Amino acid sequence: EIVLTQSPTTMAASPGEKVTITCRASSSVSYMHWFQQKSGTSPKPWIYDTSKLASGVPDRFSGSGSGTSYSLTISSMEAEDAATYYCLQRSSYPFTFGSGTKLEIK
Amino acid sequence: EVQLVESGGGLVQPGRSLKLSCAASGFTFSDYYMAWVRQAPTKGLEWVASISYDGGSTYYRDSVKGRFTISRDNAKSSLYLQMDSLRSEDTATYYCTTVSAYWGQGTLVTVSS
């Protein structure tokens, strides 16, 4: 099983601040996928195939990485970006999620 | 409009069974692998099982192998999860999903005596 380690677990950012969330895989994966989840709602696909933004995702978001190291970056934090973000690998079964990063607005 | 609507959740005693259903609409159901993903209260996301386009291949996480069965009926655009020998650690909201694109609103399963 591929274990995904996300960091940080929680963080707070000020409006306009750059934010980076990392996801490290215990073995190499082909792509990384990211989901945004707000309290009481279903997860939303956010970034797929490492760097492609899902429909409707603002272009202040970006994704990058390869092999065992991936990241999600927000170029300029906005209040609506406060949420929990999860990474997911589906290169091999069992699919595995990271433990999540709770991002708050300062 | 794409919709995935789960049903069948509820309170069940340990050791008993429950069957979840998911009705899909607004997209070509048979074009997608489907999956169940769960989330225990206040916890993270956990993949449970996946099924191929025609149902010919299924995949499970170790902790549910032999207890859960995923299936689909493409004619009815429906996905199912038969859950047997339920345990307290199966308590979670269960999401029906294509993973890459569409997610349901979830159905809560509570396993407790």
PDB file of C-alpha atoms in Angstrom:
ATOM      1  CA  GLU A   1       0.000   0.000   0.000  1.00  0.00           C
ATOM      2  CA  ILE A   2       1.277   3.463  -0.891  1.00  0.00           C
ATOM      3  CA  VAL A   3       1.188   5.769   2.102  1.00  0.00           C
ATOM      4  CA  LEU A   4       0.668   9.469   1.455  1.00  0.00           C
ATOM      5  CA  THR A   5       2.059  11.892   4.015  1.00  0.00           C
ATOM      6  CA  GLN A   6       0.601  15.385   3.862  1.00  0.00           C
ATOM      7  CA  SER A   7       2.058  18.450   5.502  1.00  0.00           C
ATOM      8  CA  PRO A   8       1.271  20.569   7.286  1.00  0.00           C
ATOM      9  CA  THR A   9      -1.681  19.045   9.109  1.00  0.00           C
ATOM     10  CA  THR A  10      -3.147  22.466   9.805  1.00  0.00           C
ATOM     11  CA  MET A  11      -2.163  25.974   8.868  1.00  0.00           C
ATOM     12  CA  ALA A  12      -3.520  29.486   8.780  1.00  0.00           C
ATOM     13  CA  ALA A  13      -2.760  32.020   6.083  1.00  0.00           C
ATOM     14  CA  SER A  14      -3.480  35.719   5.702  1.00  0.00           C
ATOM     15  CA  PRO A  15      -5.343  37.063   2.673  1.00  0.00           C
ATOM     16  CA  GLY A  16      -2.865  37.463  -0.161  1.00  0.00           C
ATOM     17  CA  GLU A  17      -0.327  35.061   1.338  1.00  0.00           C
ATOM     18  CA  LYS A  18       1.181  32.244  -0.724  1.00  0.00           C
ATOM     19  CA  VAL A  19       0.283  28.752   0.525  1.00  0.00           C
ATOM     20  CA  THR A  20       1.963  25.434  -0.243  1.00  0.00           C
ATOM     21  CA  ILE A  21       0.710  22.013   0.839  1.00  0.00           C
ATOM     22  CA  THR A  22       2.896  18.992   0.225  1.00  0.00           C
ATOM     23  CA  CYS A  23       2.126  15.332  -0.252  1.00  0.00           C
ATOM     24  CA  ARG A  24       4.853  12.706  -0.149  1.00  0.00           C
ATOM     25  CA  ALA A  25       4.266   9.162  -1.341  1.00  0.00           C
ATOM     26  CA  SER A  26       5.996   6.115   0.101  1.00  0.00           C
ATOM     27  CA  SER A  27       6.532   4.832  -3.464  1.00  0.00           C
ATOM     28  CA  SER A  28       6.575   6.566  -6.805  1.00  0.00           C
ATOM     29  CA  VAL A  29       3.179   7.386  -8.312  1.00  0.00           C
ATOM     30  CA  SER A  30       2.335   8.508 -11.820  1.00  0.00           C
ATOM     31  CA  TYR A  31       0.083  11.387 -10.832  1.00  0.00           C
ATOM     32  CA  MET A  32      -1.326  13.064  -7.762  1.00  0.00           C
ATOM     33  CA  HIS A  33      -4.895  14.274  -7.381  1.00  0.00           C
ATOM     34  CA  TRP A  34      -6.239  16.841  -4.934  1.00  0.00           C
ATOM     35  CA  PHE A  35      -9.653  17.393  -3.368  1.00  0.00           C
ATOM     36  CA  GLN A  36     -11.145  20.286  -1.470  1.00  0.00           C
ATOM     37  CA  GLN A  37     -13.654  19.629   1.270  1.00  0.00           C
ATOM     38  CA  LYS A  38     -15.550  22.182   3.304  1.00  0.00           C
ATOM     39  CA  SER A  39     -17.311  21.281   6.527  1.00  0.00           C
ATOM     40  CA  GLY A  40     -20.488  19.276   6.048  1.00  0.00           C
ATOM     41  CA  THR A  41     -20.074  18.890   2.297  1.00  0.00           C
ATOM     42  CA  SER A  42     -18.791  16.258  -0.118  1.00  0.00           C
ATOM     43  CA  PRO A  43     -15.226  16.398  -1.392  1.00  0.00           C
ATOM     44  CA  LYS A  44     -14.734  18.265  -4.652  1.00  0.00           C
ATOM     45  CA  PRO A  45     -12.167  17.262  -7.249  1.00  0.00           C
ATOM     46  CA  TRP A  46      -9.757  20.185  -7.307  1.00  0.00           C
ATOM     47  CA  ILE A  47      -6.558  19.287  -9.161  1.00  0.00           C
ATOM     48  CA  TYR A  48      -6.177  16.154 -11.259  1.00  0.00           C
ATOM     49  CA  ASP A  49      -3.253  14.507 -12.991  1.00  0.00           C
ATOM     50  CA  THR A  50      -0.862  16.499 -10.792  1.00  0.00           C
ATOM     51  CA  SER A  51      -1.358  19.909 -12.374  1.00  0.00           C
ATOM     52  CA  LYS A  52      -4.716  20.183 -14.169  1.00  0.00           C
ATOM     53  CA  LEU A  53      -7.364  22.332 -12.519  1.00  0.00           C
ATOM     54  CA  ALA A  54     -10.856  20.919 -12.257  1.00  0.00           C
ATOM     55  CA  SER A  55     -13.652  22.925 -13.786  1.00  0.00           C
ATOM     56  CA  GLY A  56     -14.341  26.117 -11.882  1.00  0.00           C
ATOM     57  CA  VAL A  57     -11.154  26.089  -9.813  1.00  0.00           C
ATOM     58  CA  PRO A  58      -9.540  29.534  -9.687  1.00  0.00           C
ATOM     59  CA  ASP A  59      -6.210  29.883 -11.446  1.00  0.00           C
ATOM     60  CA  ARG A  60      -4.516  31.033  -8.247  1.00  0.00           C
ATOM     61  CA  PHE A  61      -4.327  27.287  -7.547  1.00  0.00           C
ATOM     62  CA  SER A  62      -1.641  25.156  -9.096  1.00  0.00           C
ATOM     63  CA  GLY A  63      -0.243  21.667  -8.676  1.00  0.00           C
ATOM     64  CA  SER A  64       3.167  20.246  -9.352  1.00  0.00           C
ATOM     65  CA  GLY A  65       5.459  17.370  -8.600  1.00  0.00           C
ATOM     66  CA  SER A  66       6.604  13.971  -9.733  1.00  0.00           C
ATOM     67  CA  GLY A  67       7.651  10.607  -8.378  1.00  0.00           C
ATOM     68  CA  THR A  68       7.154  10.732  -4.628  1.00  0.00           C
ATOM     69  CA  SER A  69       6.826  14.463  -4.015  1.00  0.00           C
ATOM     70  CA  TYR A  70       3.855  16.626  -4.951  1.00  0.00           C
ATOM     71  CA  SER A  71       2.435  19.961  -3.933  1.00  0.00           C
ATOM     72  CA  LEU A  72      -0.614  22.174  -4.161  1.00  0.00           C
ATOM     73  CA  THR A  73       0.028  25.910  -4.180  1.00  0.00           C
ATOM     74  CA  ILE A  74      -2.250  28.890  -3.768  1.00  0.00           C
ATOM     75  CA  SER A  75      -0.531  31.978  -5.136  1.00  0.00           C
ATOM     76  CA  SER A  76      -2.616  34.409  -3.104  1.00  0.00           C
ATOM     77  CA  MET A  77      -4.855  33.142  -0.309  1.00  0.00           C
ATOM     78  CA  GLU A  78      -8.493  34.165  -0.312  1.00  0.00           C
ATOM     79  CA  ALA A  79     -11.128  33.601   2.383  1.00  0.00           C
ATOM     80  CA  GLU A  80     -13.058  31.150   0.202  1.00  0.00           C
ATOM     81  CA  ASP A  81      -9.995  28.885   0.029  1.00  0.00           C
ATOM     82  CA  ALA A  82     -10.345  27.948   3.695  1.00  0.00           C
ATOM     83  CA  ALA A  83     -11.051  24.217   3.645  1.00  0.00           C
ATOM     84  CA  THR A  84      -9.439  20.837   4.098  1.00  0.00           C
ATOM     85  CA  TYR A  85      -7.374  19.572   1.191  1.00  0.00           C
ATOM     86  CA  TYR A  86      -6.632  15.911   0.539  1.00  0.00           C
ATOM     87  CA  CYS A  87      -4.203  14.323  -1.877  1.00  0.00           C
ATOM     88  CA  LEU A  88      -5.035  11.007  -3.536  1.00  0.00           C
ATOM     89  CA  GLN A  89      -3.032   8.465  -5.481  1.00  0.00           C
ATOM     90  CA  ARG A  90      -4.812   6.091  -7.810  1.00  0.00           C
ATOM     91  CA  SER A  91      -1.745   4.692  -9.544  1.00  0.00           C
ATOM     92  CA  SER A  92      -2.245   1.401  -7.744  1.00  0.00           C
ATOM     93  CA  TYR A  93      -4.792  -0.327  -5.552  1.00  0.00           C
ATOM     94  CA  PRO A  94      -5.608   0.270  -2.815  1.00  0.00           C
ATOM     95  CA  PHE A  95      -6.190   3.914  -3.644  1.00  0.00           C
ATOM     96  CA  THR A  96      -4.926   5.994  -0.760  1.00  0.00           C
ATOM     97  CA  PHE A  97      -5.613   9.492   0.502  1.00  0.00           C
ATOM     98  CA  GLY A  98      -3.396  11.753   2.502  1.00  0.00           C
ATOM     99  CA  SER A  99      -4.584  12.583   6.004  1.00  0.00           C
ATOM    100  CA  GLY A 100      -5.621  16.064   4.978  1.00  0.00           C
ATOM    101  CA  THR A 101      -4.463  19.647   5.479  1.00  0.00           C
ATOM    102  CA  LYS A 102      -6.856  21.998   7.208  1.00  0.00           C
ATOM    103  CA  LEU A 103      -6.285  25.485   5.847  1.00  0.00           C
ATOM    104  CA  GLU A 104      -7.733  28.429   7.756  1.00  0.00           C
ATOM    105  CA  ILE A 105      -7.826  32.133   7.036  1.00  0.00           C
ATOM    106  CA  LYS A 106      -6.119  34.472   9.483  1.00  0.00           C
TER     107      LYS A 106
ATOM    108  CA  GLU B   1     -27.209  18.025 -14.236  1.00  0.00           C
ATOM    109  CA  VAL B   2     -25.058  15.258 -12.832  1.00  0.00           C
ATOM    110  CA  GLN B   3     -26.419  13.580  -9.729  1.00  0.00           C
ATOM    111  CA  LEU B   4     -25.250  10.727  -7.549  1.00  0.00           C
ATOM    112  CA  VAL B   5     -27.801   9.974  -4.864  1.00  0.00           C
ATOM    113  CA  GLU B   6     -26.924   7.485  -2.165  1.00  0.00           C
ATOM    114  CA  SER B   7     -29.463   5.701  -0.003  1.00  0.00           C
ATOM    115  CA  GLY B   8     -29.653   2.821   2.442  1.00  0.00           C
ATOM    116  CA  GLY B   9     -27.616   4.167   5.333  1.00  0.00           C
ATOM    117  CA  GLY B  10     -28.768   4.017   8.927  1.00  0.00           C
ATOM    118  CA  LEU B  11     -28.170   2.551  12.363  1.00  0.00           C
ATOM    119  CA  VAL B  12     -27.268  -1.141  12.420  1.00  0.00           C
ATOM    120  CA  GLN B  13     -26.004  -3.492  15.107  1.00  0.00           C
ATOM    121  CA  PRO B  14     -22.522  -5.003  14.922  1.00  0.00           C
ATOM    122  CA  GLY B  15     -22.473  -8.200  12.897  1.00  0.00           C
ATOM    123  CA  ARG B  16     -25.537  -7.270  10.860  1.00  0.00           C
ATOM    124  CA  SER B  17     -25.807  -6.333   7.181  1.00  0.00           C
ATOM    125  CA  LEU B  18     -26.725  -3.251   5.203  1.00  0.00           C
ATOM    126  CA  LYS B  19     -26.921  -2.523   1.479  1.00  0.00           C
ATOM    127  CA  LEU B  20     -26.164   0.914   0.085  1.00  0.00           C
ATOM    128  CA  SER B  21     -27.471   2.056  -3.266  1.00  0.00           C
ATOM    129  CA  CYS B  22     -26.452   4.926  -5.506  1.00  0.00           C
ATOM    130  CA  ALA B  23     -28.578   6.251  -8.351  1.00  0.00           C
ATOM    131  CA  ALA B  24     -26.655   8.064 -11.050  1.00  0.00           C
ATOM    132  CA  SER B  25     -27.999  10.494 -13.618  1.00  0.00           C
ATOM    133  CA  GLY B  26     -26.771  13.197 -15.954  1.00  0.00           C
ATOM    134  CA  PHE B  27     -23.796  11.276 -17.331  1.00  0.00           C
ATOM    135  CA  THR B  28     -23.092   7.997 -19.084  1.00  0.00           C
ATOM    136  CA  PHE B  29     -22.752   5.706 -16.074  1.00  0.00           C
ATOM    137  CA  SER B  30     -21.230   2.812 -17.994  1.00  0.00           C
ATOM    138  CA  ASP B  31     -18.321   5.016 -19.127  1.00  0.00           C
ATOM    139  CA  TYR B  32     -16.933   5.261 -15.606  1.00  0.00           C
ATOM    140  CA  TYR B  33     -15.247   3.081 -13.078  1.00  0.00           C
ATOM    141  CA  MET B  34     -17.185   3.660  -9.864  1.00  0.00           C
ATOM    142  CA  ALA B  35     -16.118   3.611  -6.239  1.00  0.00           C
ATOM    143  CA  TRP B  36     -17.225   3.932  -2.654  1.00  0.00           C
ATOM    144  CA  VAL B  37     -15.213   6.222  -0.420  1.00  0.00           C
ATOM    145  CA  ARG B  38     -15.995   6.645   3.268  1.00  0.00           C
ATOM    146  CA  GLN B  39     -15.276   9.190   5.959  1.00  0.00           C
ATOM    147  CA  ALA B  40     -15.564   8.389   9.640  1.00  0.00           C
ATOM    148  CA  PRO B  41     -16.857  11.238  11.819  1.00  0.00           C
ATOM    149  CA  THR B  42     -14.236  14.003  12.070  1.00  0.00           C
ATOM    150  CA  LYS B  43     -11.733  11.833  10.149  1.00  0.00           C
ATOM    151  CA  GLY B  44     -10.220  11.814   6.662  1.00  0.00           C
ATOM    152  CA  LEU B  45     -11.232  10.147   3.435  1.00  0.00           C
ATOM    153  CA  GLU B  46     -10.770   6.413   2.950  1.00  0.00           C
ATOM    154  CA  TRP B  47     -11.218   4.503  -0.294  1.00  0.00           C
ATOM    155  CA  VAL B  48     -13.353   1.391   0.214  1.00  0.00           C
ATOM    156  CA  ALA B  49     -13.904  -0.343  -3.130  1.00  0.00           C
ATOM    157  CA  SER B  50     -13.947   0.169  -6.899  1.00  0.00           C
ATOM    158  CA  ILE B  51     -15.628  -1.560  -9.807  1.00  0.00           C
ATOM    159  CA  SER B  52     -14.832  -1.559 -13.514  1.00  0.00           C
ATOM    160  CA  TYR B  53     -17.075  -0.336 -16.297  1.00  0.00           C
ATOM    161  CA  ASP B  54     -18.907  -3.618 -16.774  1.00  0.00           C
ATOM    162  CA  GLY B  55     -18.523  -4.942 -13.248  1.00  0.00           C
ATOM    163  CA  GLY B  56     -16.077  -7.581 -14.326  1.00  0.00           C
ATOM    164  CA  SER B  57     -13.321  -6.363 -12.008  1.00  0.00           C
ATOM    165  CA  THR B  58     -13.647  -5.318  -8.401  1.00  0.00           C
ATOM    166  CA  TYR B  59     -11.129  -4.027  -5.876  1.00  0.00           C
ATOM    167  CA  TYR B  60     -11.351  -3.691  -2.088  1.00  0.00           C
ATOM    168  CA  ARG B  61      -9.337  -2.351   0.786  1.00  0.00           C
ATOM    169  CA  ASP B  62      -8.060  -5.138   2.994  1.00  0.00           C
ATOM    170  CA  SER B  63     -10.227  -4.256   5.983  1.00  0.00           C
ATOM    171  CA  VAL B  64     -13.466  -4.894   4.047  1.00  0.00           C
ATOM    172  CA  LYS B  65     -12.404  -7.818   1.838  1.00  0.00           C
ATOM    173  CA  GLY B  66     -14.707 -10.758   2.347  1.00  0.00           C
ATOM    174  CA  ARG B  67     -17.292  -8.584   4.112  1.00  0.00           C
ATOM    175  CA  PHE B  68     -18.261  -5.958   1.509  1.00  0.00           C
ATOM    176  CA  THR B  69     -19.342  -6.508  -2.096  1.00  0.00           C
ATOM    177  CA  ILE B  70     -19.469  -3.759  -4.692  1.00  0.00           C
ATOM    178  CA  SER B  71     -21.701  -4.222  -7.718  1.00  0.00           C
ATOM    179  CA  ARG B  72     -23.382  -2.201 -10.437  1.00  0.00           C
ATOM    180  CA  ASP B  73     -26.332  -2.335 -12.805  1.00  0.00           C
ATOM    181  CA  ASN B  74     -25.552  -0.252 -15.875  1.00  0.00           C
ATOM    182  CA  ALA B  75     -29.107  -0.647 -17.194  1.00  0.00           C
ATOM    183  CA  LYS B  76     -30.328   1.115 -14.067  1.00  0.00           C
ATOM    184  CA  SER B  77     -27.307   3.453 -13.740  1.00  0.00           C
ATOM    185  CA  SER B  78     -26.922   2.216 -10.204  1.00  0.00           C
ATOM    186  CA  LEU B  79     -24.067   1.293  -7.896  1.00  0.00           C
ATOM    187  CA  TYR B  80     -24.369  -0.865  -4.802  1.00  0.00           C
ATOM    188  CA  LEU B  81     -22.398  -1.807  -1.718  1.00  0.00           C
ATOM    189  CA  GLN B  82     -23.460  -4.885   0.212  1.00  0.00           C
ATOM    190  CA  MET B  83     -21.954  -4.664   3.675  1.00  0.00           C
ATOM    191  CA  ASP B  84     -21.971  -7.799   5.847  1.00  0.00           C
ATOM    192  CA  SER B  85     -20.525  -8.517   9.289  1.00  0.00           C
ATOM    193  CA  LEU B  86     -20.457  -4.828  10.064  1.00  0.00           C
ATOM    194  CA  ARG B  87     -18.107  -3.528  12.734  1.00  0.00           C
ATOM    195  CA  SER B  88     -18.060  -0.335  14.773  1.00  0.00           C
ATOM    196  CA  GLU B  89     -15.066   0.841  12.742  1.00  0.00           C
ATOM    197  CA  ASP B  90     -17.245   0.817   9.604  1.00  0.00           C
ATOM    198  CA  THR B  91     -19.192   3.767  11.012  1.00  0.00           C
ATOM    199  CA  ALA B  92     -18.821   6.536   8.433  1.00  0.00           C
ATOM    200  CA  THR B  93     -20.441   8.583   5.721  1.00  0.00           C
ATOM    201  CA  TYR B  94     -20.236   6.561   2.515  1.00  0.00           C
ATOM    202  CA  TYR B  95     -19.819   8.440  -0.756  1.00  0.00           C
ATOM    203  CA  CYS B  96     -20.645   7.078  -4.185  1.00  0.00           C
ATOM    204  CA  THR B  97     -18.155   8.523  -6.634  1.00  0.00           C
ATOM    205  CA  THR B  98     -16.369   8.326  -9.962  1.00  0.00           C
ATOM    206  CA  VAL B  99     -13.459   9.722  -7.904  1.00  0.00           C
ATOM    207  CA  SER B 100     -12.147  11.901 -10.706  1.00  0.00           C
ATOM    208  CA  ALA B 101     -15.278  13.907 -11.358  1.00  0.00           C
ATOM    209  CA  TYR B 102     -18.520  13.231  -9.516  1.00  0.00           C
ATOM    210  CA  TRP B 103     -19.379  12.677  -5.865  1.00  0.00           C
ATOM    211  CA  GLY B 104     -22.676  12.052  -4.118  1.00  0.00           C
ATOM    212  CA  GLN B 105     -23.788  13.771  -0.941  1.00  0.00           C
ATOM    213  CA  GLY B 106     -23.070  10.684   1.134  1.00  0.00           C
ATOM    214  CA  THR B 107     -25.118   8.385   3.341  1.00  0.00           C
ATOM    215  CA  LEU B 108     -24.312   7.845   7.014  1.00  0.00           C
ATOM    216  CA  VAL B 109     -23.830   4.327   8.314  1.00  0.00           C
ATOM    217  CA  THR B 110     -23.681   3.923  12.086  1.00  0.00           C
ATOM    218  CA  VAL B 111     -22.720   0.553  13.522  1.00  0.00           C
ATOM    219  CA  SER B 112     -23.611   0.400  17.177  1.00  0.00           C
ATOM    220  CA  SER B 113     -25.482  -1.746  19.644  1.00  0.00           C
TER     221      SER B 113
END
